[in-house]
Every structure is written in structure tokens, then in C-alpha cells.
mmCIF file of C-alpha atoms in Angstrom:
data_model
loop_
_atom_site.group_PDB
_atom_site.id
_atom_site.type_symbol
_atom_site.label_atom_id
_atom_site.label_comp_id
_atom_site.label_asym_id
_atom_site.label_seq_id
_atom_site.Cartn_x
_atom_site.Cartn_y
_atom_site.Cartn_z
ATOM 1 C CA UNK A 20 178.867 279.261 319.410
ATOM 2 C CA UNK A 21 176.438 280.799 321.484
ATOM 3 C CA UNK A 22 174.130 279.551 323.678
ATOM 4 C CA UNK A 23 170.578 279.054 324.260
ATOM 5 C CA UNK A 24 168.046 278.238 326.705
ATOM 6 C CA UNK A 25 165.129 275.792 326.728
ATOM 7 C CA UNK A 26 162.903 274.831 329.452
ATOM 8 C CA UNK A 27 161.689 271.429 329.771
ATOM 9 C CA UNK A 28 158.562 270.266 331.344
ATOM 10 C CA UNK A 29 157.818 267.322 333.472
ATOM 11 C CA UNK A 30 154.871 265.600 334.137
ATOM 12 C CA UNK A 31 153.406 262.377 336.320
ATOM 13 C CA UNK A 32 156.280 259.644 336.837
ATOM 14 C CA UNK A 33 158.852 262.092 335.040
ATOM 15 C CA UNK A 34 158.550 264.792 337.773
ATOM 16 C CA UNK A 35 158.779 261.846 340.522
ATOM 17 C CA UNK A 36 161.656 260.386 338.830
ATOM 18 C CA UNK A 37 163.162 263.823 338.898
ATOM 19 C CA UNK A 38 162.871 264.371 342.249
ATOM 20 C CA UNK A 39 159.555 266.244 342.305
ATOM 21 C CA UNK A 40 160.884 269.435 339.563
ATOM 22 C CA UNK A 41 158.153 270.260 337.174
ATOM 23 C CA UNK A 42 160.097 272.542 335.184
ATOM 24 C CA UNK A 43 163.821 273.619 334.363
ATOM 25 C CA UNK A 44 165.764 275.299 332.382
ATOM 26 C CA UNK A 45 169.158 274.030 330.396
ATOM 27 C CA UNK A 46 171.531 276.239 328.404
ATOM 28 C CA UNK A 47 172.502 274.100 325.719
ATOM 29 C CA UNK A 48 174.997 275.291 322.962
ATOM 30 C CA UNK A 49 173.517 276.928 319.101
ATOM 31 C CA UNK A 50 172.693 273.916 316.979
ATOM 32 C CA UNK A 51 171.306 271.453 319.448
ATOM 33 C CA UNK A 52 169.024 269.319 319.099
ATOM 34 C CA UNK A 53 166.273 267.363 320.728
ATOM 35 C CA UNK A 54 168.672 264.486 321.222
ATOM 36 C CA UNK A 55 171.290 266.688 322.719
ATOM 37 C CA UNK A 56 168.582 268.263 325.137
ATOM 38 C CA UNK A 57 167.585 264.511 326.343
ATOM 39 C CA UNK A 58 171.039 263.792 326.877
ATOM 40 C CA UNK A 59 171.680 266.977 329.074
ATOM 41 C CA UNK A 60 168.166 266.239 331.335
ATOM 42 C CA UNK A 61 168.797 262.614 331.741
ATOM 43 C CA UNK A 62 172.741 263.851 333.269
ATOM 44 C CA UNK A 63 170.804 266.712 335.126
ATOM 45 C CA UNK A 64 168.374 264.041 336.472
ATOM 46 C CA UNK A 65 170.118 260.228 336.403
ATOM 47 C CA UNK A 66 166.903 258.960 337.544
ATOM 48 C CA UNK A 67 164.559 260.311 333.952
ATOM 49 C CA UNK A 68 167.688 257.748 332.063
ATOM 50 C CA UNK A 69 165.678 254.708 333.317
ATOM 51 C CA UNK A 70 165.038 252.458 330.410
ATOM 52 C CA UNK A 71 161.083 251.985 331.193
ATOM 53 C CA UNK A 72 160.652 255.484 331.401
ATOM 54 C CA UNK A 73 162.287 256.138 328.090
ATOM 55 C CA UNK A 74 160.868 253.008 326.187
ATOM 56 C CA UNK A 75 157.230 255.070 326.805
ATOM 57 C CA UNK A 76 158.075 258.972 326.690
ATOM 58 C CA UNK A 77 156.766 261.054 324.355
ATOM 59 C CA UNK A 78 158.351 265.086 323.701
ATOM 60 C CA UNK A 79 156.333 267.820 322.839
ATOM 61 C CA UNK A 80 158.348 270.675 321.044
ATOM 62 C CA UNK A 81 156.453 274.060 321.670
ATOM 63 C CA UNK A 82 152.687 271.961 321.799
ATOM 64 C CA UNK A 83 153.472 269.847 318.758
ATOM 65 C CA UNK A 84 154.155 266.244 319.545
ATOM 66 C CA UNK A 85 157.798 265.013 318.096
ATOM 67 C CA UNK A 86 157.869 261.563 316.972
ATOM 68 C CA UNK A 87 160.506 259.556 318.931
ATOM 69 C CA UNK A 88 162.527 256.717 318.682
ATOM 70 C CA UNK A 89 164.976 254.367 316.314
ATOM 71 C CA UNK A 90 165.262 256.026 312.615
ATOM 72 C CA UNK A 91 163.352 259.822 313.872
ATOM 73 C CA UNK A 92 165.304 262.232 313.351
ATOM 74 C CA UNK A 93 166.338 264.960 316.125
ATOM 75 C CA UNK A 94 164.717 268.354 315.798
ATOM 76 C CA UNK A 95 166.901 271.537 315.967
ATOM 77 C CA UNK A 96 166.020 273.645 319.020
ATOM 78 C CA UNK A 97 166.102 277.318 319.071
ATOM 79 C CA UNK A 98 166.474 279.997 321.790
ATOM 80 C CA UNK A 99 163.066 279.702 324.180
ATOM 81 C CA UNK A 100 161.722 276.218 323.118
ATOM 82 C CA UNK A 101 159.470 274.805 325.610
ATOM 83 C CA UNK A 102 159.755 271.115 325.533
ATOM 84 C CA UNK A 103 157.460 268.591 327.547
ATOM 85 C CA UNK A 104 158.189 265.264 328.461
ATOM 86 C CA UNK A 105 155.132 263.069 328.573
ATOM 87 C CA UNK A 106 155.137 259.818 330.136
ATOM 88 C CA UNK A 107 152.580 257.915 329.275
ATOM 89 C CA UNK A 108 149.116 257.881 331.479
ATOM 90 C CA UNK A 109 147.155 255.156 332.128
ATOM 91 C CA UNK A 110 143.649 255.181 333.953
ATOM 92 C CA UNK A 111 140.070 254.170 333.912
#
């Protein structure tokens, strides 16, 4: 299978948690999916696998929010898919 790449966009306590990188890239193989791409950033960066960060996150597949959670399925990635990770915000 071949492989494609996908950069991945983090924001507020995600970019902390990963060590200040707003941005990377990850070669992941034909076929993945939006579960497989979480997998490979939370291995690339231990600390975006805490379980209050992920109990709040929302994804963003190329500007269009992607539901997540138990039961949602996974969206299929394709070559150049920009995903963003979106914490949530809170403020006055």
C-alpha cells in the first residue's frame, strides 16, 4: 500500500501538551482513517493521549467538523488532508 501524508493542526492546550508544535505532518499508510491518524499523533506526542484532553477534543477534517466519540464512525483520509485538533475554549 502506499502512503500518504496529512498534516495535523494544533491549537491552545493541544499545542502545549505537544510541546509547543502547531503543526506536523504524519505519513500514514492508504486506507487510514481518522482513528488511525489519532493513534499515530497521540504515539508522536504521549502527552495529546491524556484522558481530559481527549474526553473534550473536537477534529476538523479539511474545515468540516467530524463528530467524535463512542458509536462515530472513523472517516477515511486521503493524500493532503488537513486535520485540526480543537480543544475546547473557554472564556468570558
Amino acid at each position: 500500500l502506499r502512503a500518504m501524508r496529512v498534516t495535523v493542526k494544533l491549537f491552545a492546550r493541544g499545542r502545549e501538551l505537544a510541546g509547543g508544535v502547531g503543526s506536523a505532518d504524519f505519513e500514514l499508510a492508504a486506507g487510514a482513517n481518522t482513528a488511525d491518524l489519532l493513534r499515530a499523533v497521540e504515539a508522536r506526542f504521549p502527552g495529546l493521549a491524556d484522558e481530559s484532553f481527549k474526553a473534550s477534543l473536537a477534529l476538523a477534517l479539511n474545515c468540516e467538523y467530524v463528530p467524535l466519540g463512542e458509536g462515530e464512525p472513523h472517516r477515511d483520509l486521503k493524500e493532503g488532508d488537513e486535520v485540526a485538533l480543537i480543544p475546547p475554549i473557554s472564556g468570558g
